[in-house]
mmCIF file of C-alpha atoms in Angstrom:
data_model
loop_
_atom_site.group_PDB
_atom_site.id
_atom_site.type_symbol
_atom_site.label_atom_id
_atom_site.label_comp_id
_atom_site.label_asym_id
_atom_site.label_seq_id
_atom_site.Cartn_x
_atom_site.Cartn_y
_atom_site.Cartn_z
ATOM 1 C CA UNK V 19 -21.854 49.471 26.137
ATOM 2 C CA UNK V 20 -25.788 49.577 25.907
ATOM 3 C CA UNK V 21 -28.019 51.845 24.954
ATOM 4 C CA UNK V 22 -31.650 52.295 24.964
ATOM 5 C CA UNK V 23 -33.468 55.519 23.444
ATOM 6 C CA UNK V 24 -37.326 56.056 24.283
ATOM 7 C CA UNK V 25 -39.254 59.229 24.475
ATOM 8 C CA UNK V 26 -39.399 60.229 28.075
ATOM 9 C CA UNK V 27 -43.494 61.466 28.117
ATOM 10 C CA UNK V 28 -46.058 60.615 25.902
ATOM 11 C CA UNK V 29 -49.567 62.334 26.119
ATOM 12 C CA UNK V 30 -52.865 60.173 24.961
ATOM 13 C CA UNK V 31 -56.291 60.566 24.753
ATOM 14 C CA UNK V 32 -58.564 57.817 25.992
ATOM 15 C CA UNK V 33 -59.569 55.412 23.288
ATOM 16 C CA UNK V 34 -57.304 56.556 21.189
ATOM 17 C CA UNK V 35 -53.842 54.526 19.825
ATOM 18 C CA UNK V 36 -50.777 54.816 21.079
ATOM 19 C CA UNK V 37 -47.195 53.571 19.603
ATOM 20 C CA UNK V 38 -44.257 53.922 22.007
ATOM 21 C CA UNK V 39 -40.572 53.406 20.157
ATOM 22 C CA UNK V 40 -37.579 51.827 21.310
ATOM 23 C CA UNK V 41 -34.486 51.649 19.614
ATOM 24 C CA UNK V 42 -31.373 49.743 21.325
ATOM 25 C CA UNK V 43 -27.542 49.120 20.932
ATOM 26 C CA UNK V 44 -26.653 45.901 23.352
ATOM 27 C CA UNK V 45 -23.591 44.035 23.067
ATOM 28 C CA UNK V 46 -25.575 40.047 22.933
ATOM 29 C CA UNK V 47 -29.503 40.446 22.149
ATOM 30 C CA UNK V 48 -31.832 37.631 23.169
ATOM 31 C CA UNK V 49 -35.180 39.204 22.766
ATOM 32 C CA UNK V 50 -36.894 41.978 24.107
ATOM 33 C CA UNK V 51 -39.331 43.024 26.582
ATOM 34 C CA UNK V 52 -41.775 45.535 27.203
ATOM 35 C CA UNK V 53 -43.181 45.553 30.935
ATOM 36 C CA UNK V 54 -45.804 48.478 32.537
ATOM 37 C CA UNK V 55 -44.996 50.030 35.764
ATOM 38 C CA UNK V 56 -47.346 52.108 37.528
ATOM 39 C CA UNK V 57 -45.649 54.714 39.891
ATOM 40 C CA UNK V 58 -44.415 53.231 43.331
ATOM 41 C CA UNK V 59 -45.081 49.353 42.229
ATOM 42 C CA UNK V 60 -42.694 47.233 40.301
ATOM 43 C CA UNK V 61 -42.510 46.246 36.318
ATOM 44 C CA UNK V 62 -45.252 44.104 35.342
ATOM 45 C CA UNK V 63 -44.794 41.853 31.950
ATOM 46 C CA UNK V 64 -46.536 42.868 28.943
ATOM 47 C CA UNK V 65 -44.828 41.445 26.349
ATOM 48 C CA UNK V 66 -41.860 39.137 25.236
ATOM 49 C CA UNK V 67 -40.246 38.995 21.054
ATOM 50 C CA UNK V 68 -37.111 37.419 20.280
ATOM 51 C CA UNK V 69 -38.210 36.801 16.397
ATOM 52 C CA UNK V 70 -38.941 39.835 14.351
ATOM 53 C CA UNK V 71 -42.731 40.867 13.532
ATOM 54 C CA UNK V 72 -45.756 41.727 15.569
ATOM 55 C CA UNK V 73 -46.862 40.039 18.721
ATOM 56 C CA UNK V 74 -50.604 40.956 19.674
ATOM 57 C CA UNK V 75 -52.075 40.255 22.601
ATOM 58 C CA UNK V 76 -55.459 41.624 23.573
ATOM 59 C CA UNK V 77 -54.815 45.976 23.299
ATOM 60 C CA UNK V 78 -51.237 45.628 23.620
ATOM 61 C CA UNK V 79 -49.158 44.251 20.620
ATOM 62 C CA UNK V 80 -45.365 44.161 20.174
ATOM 63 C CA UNK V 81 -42.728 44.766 17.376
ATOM 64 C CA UNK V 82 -39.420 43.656 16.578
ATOM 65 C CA UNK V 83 -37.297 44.564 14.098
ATOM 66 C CA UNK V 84 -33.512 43.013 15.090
ATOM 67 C CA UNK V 85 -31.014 43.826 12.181
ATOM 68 C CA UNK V 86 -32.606 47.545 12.901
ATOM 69 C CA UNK V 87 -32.663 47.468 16.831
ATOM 70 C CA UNK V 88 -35.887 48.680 16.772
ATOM 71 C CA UNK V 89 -39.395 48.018 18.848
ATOM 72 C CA UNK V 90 -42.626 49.562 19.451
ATOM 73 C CA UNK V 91 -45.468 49.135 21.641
ATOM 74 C CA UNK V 92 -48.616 49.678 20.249
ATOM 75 C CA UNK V 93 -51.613 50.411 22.859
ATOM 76 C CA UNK V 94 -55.113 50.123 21.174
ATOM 77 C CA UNK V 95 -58.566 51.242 22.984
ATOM 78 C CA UNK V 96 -56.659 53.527 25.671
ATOM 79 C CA UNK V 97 -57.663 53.551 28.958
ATOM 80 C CA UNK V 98 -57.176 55.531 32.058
ATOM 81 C CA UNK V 99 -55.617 52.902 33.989
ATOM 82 C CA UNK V 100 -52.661 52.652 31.227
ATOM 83 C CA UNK V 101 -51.274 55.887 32.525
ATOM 84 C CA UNK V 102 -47.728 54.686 33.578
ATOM 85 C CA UNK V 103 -44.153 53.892 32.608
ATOM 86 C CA UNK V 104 -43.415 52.017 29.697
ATOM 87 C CA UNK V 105 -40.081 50.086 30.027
ATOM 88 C CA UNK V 106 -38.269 48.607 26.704
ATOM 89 C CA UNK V 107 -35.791 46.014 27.945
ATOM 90 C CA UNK V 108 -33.365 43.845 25.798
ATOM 91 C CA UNK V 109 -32.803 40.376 27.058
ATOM 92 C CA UNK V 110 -28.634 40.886 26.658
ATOM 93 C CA UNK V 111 -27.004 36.973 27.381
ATOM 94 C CA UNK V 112 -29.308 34.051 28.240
ATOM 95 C CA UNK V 113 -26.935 32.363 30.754
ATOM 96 C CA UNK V 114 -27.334 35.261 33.292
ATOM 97 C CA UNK V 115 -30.490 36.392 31.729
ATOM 98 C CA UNK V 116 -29.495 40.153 32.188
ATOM 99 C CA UNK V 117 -32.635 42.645 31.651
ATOM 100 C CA UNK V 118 -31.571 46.054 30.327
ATOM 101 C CA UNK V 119 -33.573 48.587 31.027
ATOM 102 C CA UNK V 120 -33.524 52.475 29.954
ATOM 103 C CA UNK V 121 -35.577 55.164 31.858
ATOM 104 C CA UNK V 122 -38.811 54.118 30.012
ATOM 105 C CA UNK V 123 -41.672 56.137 28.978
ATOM 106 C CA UNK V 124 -44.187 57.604 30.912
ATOM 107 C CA UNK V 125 -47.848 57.760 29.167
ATOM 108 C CA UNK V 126 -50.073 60.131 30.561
ATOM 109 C CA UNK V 127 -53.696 59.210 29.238
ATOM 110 C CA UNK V 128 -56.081 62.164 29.398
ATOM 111 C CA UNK V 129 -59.595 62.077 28.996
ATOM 112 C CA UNK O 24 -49.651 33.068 37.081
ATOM 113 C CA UNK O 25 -46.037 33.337 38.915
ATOM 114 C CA UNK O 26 -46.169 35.417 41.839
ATOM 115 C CA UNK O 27 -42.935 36.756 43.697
ATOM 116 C CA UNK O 28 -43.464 38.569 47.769
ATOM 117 C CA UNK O 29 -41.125 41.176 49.013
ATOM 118 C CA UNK O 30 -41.397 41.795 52.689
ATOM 119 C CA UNK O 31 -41.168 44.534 54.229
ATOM 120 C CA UNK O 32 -43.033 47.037 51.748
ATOM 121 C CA UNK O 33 -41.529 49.651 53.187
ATOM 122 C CA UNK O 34 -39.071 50.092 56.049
ATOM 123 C CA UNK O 35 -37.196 53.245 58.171
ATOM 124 C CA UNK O 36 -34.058 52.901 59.906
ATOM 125 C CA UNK O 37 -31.712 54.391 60.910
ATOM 126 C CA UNK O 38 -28.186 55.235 59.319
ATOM 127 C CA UNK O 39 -25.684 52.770 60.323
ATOM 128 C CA UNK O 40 -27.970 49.770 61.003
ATOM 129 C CA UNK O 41 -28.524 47.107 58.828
ATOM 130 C CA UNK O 42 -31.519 46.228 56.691
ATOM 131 C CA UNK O 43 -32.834 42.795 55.473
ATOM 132 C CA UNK O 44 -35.084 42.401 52.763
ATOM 133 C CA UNK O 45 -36.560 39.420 51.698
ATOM 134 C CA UNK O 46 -38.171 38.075 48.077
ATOM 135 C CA UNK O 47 -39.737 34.822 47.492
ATOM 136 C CA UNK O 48 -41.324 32.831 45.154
ATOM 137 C CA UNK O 49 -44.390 31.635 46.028
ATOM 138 C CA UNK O 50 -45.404 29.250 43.401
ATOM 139 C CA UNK O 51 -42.733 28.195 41.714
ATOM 140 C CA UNK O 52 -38.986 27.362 42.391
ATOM 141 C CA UNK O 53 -36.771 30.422 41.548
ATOM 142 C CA UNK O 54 -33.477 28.943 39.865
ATOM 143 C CA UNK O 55 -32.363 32.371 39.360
ATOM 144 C CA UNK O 56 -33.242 35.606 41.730
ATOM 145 C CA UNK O 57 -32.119 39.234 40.545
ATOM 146 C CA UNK O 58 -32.355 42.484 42.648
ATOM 147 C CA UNK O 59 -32.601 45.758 40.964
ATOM 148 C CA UNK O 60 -32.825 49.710 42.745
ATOM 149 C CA UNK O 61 -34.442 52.450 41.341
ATOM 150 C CA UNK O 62 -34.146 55.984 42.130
ATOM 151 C CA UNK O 63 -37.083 58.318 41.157
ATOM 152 C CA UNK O 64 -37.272 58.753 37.777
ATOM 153 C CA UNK O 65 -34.682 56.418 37.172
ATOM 154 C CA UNK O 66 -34.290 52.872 35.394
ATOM 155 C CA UNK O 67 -34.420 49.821 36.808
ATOM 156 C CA UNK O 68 -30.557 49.312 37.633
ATOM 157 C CA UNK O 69 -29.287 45.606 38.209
ATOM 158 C CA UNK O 70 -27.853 45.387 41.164
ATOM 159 C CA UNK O 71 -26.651 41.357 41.279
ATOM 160 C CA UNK O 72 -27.671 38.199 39.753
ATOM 161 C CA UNK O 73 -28.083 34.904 42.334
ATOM 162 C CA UNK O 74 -28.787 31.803 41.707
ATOM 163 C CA UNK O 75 -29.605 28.874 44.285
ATOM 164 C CA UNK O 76 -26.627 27.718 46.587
ATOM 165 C CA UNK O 77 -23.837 29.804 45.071
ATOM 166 C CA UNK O 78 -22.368 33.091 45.577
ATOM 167 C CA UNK O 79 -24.324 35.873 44.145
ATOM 168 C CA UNK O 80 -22.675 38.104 40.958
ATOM 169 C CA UNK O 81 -22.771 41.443 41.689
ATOM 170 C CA UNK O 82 -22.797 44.076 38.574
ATOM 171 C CA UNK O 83 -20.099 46.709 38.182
ATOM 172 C CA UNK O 84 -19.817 49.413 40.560
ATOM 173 C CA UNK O 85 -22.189 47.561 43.480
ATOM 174 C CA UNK O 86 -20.538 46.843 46.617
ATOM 175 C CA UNK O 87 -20.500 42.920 47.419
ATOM 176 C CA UNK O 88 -20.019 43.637 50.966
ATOM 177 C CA UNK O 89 -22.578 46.086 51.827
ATOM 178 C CA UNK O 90 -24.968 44.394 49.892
ATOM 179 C CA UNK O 91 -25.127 41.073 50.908
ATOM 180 C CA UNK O 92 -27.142 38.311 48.669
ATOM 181 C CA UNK O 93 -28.284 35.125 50.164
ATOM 182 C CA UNK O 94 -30.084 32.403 47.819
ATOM 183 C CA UNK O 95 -30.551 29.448 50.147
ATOM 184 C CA UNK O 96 -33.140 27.344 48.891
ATOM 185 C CA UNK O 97 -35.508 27.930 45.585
ATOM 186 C CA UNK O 98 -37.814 29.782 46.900
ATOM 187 C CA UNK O 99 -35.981 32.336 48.927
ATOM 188 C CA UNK O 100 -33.136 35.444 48.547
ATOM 189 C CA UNK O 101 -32.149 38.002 51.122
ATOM 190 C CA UNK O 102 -30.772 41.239 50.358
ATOM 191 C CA UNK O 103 -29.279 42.635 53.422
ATOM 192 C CA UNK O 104 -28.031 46.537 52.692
ATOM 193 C CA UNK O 105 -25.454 47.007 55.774
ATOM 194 C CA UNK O 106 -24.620 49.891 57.500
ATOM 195 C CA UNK O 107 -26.950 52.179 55.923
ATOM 196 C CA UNK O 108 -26.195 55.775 54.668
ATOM 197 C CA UNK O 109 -29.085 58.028 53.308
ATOM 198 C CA UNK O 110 -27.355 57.021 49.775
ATOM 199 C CA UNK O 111 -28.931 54.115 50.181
ATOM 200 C CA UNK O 112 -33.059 55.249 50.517
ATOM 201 C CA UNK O 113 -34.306 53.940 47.195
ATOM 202 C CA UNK O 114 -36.913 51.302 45.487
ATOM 203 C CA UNK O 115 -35.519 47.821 45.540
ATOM 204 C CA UNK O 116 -36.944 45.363 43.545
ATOM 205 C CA UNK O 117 -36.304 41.895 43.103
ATOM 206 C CA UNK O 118 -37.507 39.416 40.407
ATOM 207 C CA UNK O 119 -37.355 35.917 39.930
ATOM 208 C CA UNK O 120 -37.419 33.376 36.976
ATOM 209 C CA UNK O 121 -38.138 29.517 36.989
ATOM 210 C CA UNK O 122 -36.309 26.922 35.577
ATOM 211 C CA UNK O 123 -38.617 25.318 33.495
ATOM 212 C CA UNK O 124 -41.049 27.986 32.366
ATOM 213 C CA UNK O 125 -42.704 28.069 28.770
ATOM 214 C CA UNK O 126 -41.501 31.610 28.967
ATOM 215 C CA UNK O 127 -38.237 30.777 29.830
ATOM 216 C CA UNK O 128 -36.272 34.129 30.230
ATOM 217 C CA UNK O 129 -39.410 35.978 31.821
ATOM 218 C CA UNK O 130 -38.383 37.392 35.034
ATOM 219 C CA UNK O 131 -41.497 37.931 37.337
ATOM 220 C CA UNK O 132 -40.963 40.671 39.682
ATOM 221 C CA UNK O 133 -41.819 41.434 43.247
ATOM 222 C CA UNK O 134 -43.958 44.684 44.589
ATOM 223 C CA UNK O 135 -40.688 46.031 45.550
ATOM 224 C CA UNK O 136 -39.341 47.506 48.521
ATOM 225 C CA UNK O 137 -39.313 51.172 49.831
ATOM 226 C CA UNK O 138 -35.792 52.145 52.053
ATOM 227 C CA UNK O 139 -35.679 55.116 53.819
ATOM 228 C CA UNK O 140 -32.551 55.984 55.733
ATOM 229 C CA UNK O 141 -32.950 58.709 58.294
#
């Protein structure tokens, strides 16, 4: 079966740094990607790694570990509009290109 | 960038009718189309996997005749929930991904769709 574990809430203060875990168990792993998803709207890419190491891109950088099934999202410069859910999802077989996702994790930046 | 529709937004019926919600791709051709439903709180769950001018592959546990998948051209996939219970009030989103992409397994998602059966 699969598995993903994330913390459920996270709590932030604005301009601080954030790092958001993931650790997975898929049967087939392709890569994995972190999207945002504000409350009532739908995912949003942030970030794609199918080799291990870190992936920046502006505030938001990605890791991969794969012989450990682990990721993190790292958040730099917080701000208020990153309040939302953080979804960690494995890419599982690349002919049907099946996203896993697990309940995600839902920042809450404060000021 | 990629953008995917979903129309309606949001839509109320009534239990027992059916519902038809569309996704398209607006700027690209969508070899692939998946639709997902959330319930609050929830994960995105994968509901079925279609790809242009075949039948639709529906994950475990999902009904292929109440939810009925239609991927006629490449720019354009129905989901049509049928007779509607109150089960059935949730978010559905779809997604779609290209065929020739330099991110090739991004899926691009729509704003999702709000059912609410009375």
């Amino acid at each position: 079966g699969q598995n993903i574990d994330q913390p459920t809430e996270m709590t932030a203060t604005e301009g601080a740094i954030v790092q958001i875990n993931c650790t997975y168990q898929t049967s087939g792993f392709n890569g994995l990607f972190w999207y945002q998803q504000h409350a009532g709207e739908a995912p949003t890419f942030l970030s794609y790694n199918v080799l291990d190491g870190l992936e920046e891109k502006g505030r938001f950088s990605s890791f991969l570990s794969r012989s450990k099934g682990y990721s993190y999202l790292l958040l730099k410069e917080l701000q208020m509009k990153d309040s939302a859910s953080y979804l960690c999802a494995p890419l599982l077989r690349t002919g049907a290109n099946n996203l896993f996702f697990g309940t995600g994790t839902r920042l809450t930046v404060i000021p | 960038g990629a953008v995917v529709s979903q129309h309606p937004s949001r839509v109320i019926c009534k239990s027992g009718t059916s519902v038809k919600i569309e996704c398209r791709s607006l700027d690209f051709q969508a070899t692939t189309m998946f639709w997902y439903r959330q319930f609050p709180k929830q994960s995105l769950m994968l509901m079925a996997t279609s790809n242009e001018g075949s039948k639709a592959t529906y994950e475990q546990g999902v009904e292929k005749d109440k939810f009925l998948i239609n991927h006629a051209s490449l720019t354009l996939s129905t989901l049509t929930v049928t007779s509607a219970h109150p089960e059935d009030s949730s978010f559905y989103i779809c997604s779609a991904r290209g065929a020739a992409k330099s991110l090739s397994y991004e899926q691009y998602f729509g704003p999702g769709t709000r059912l609410t059966v009375t």
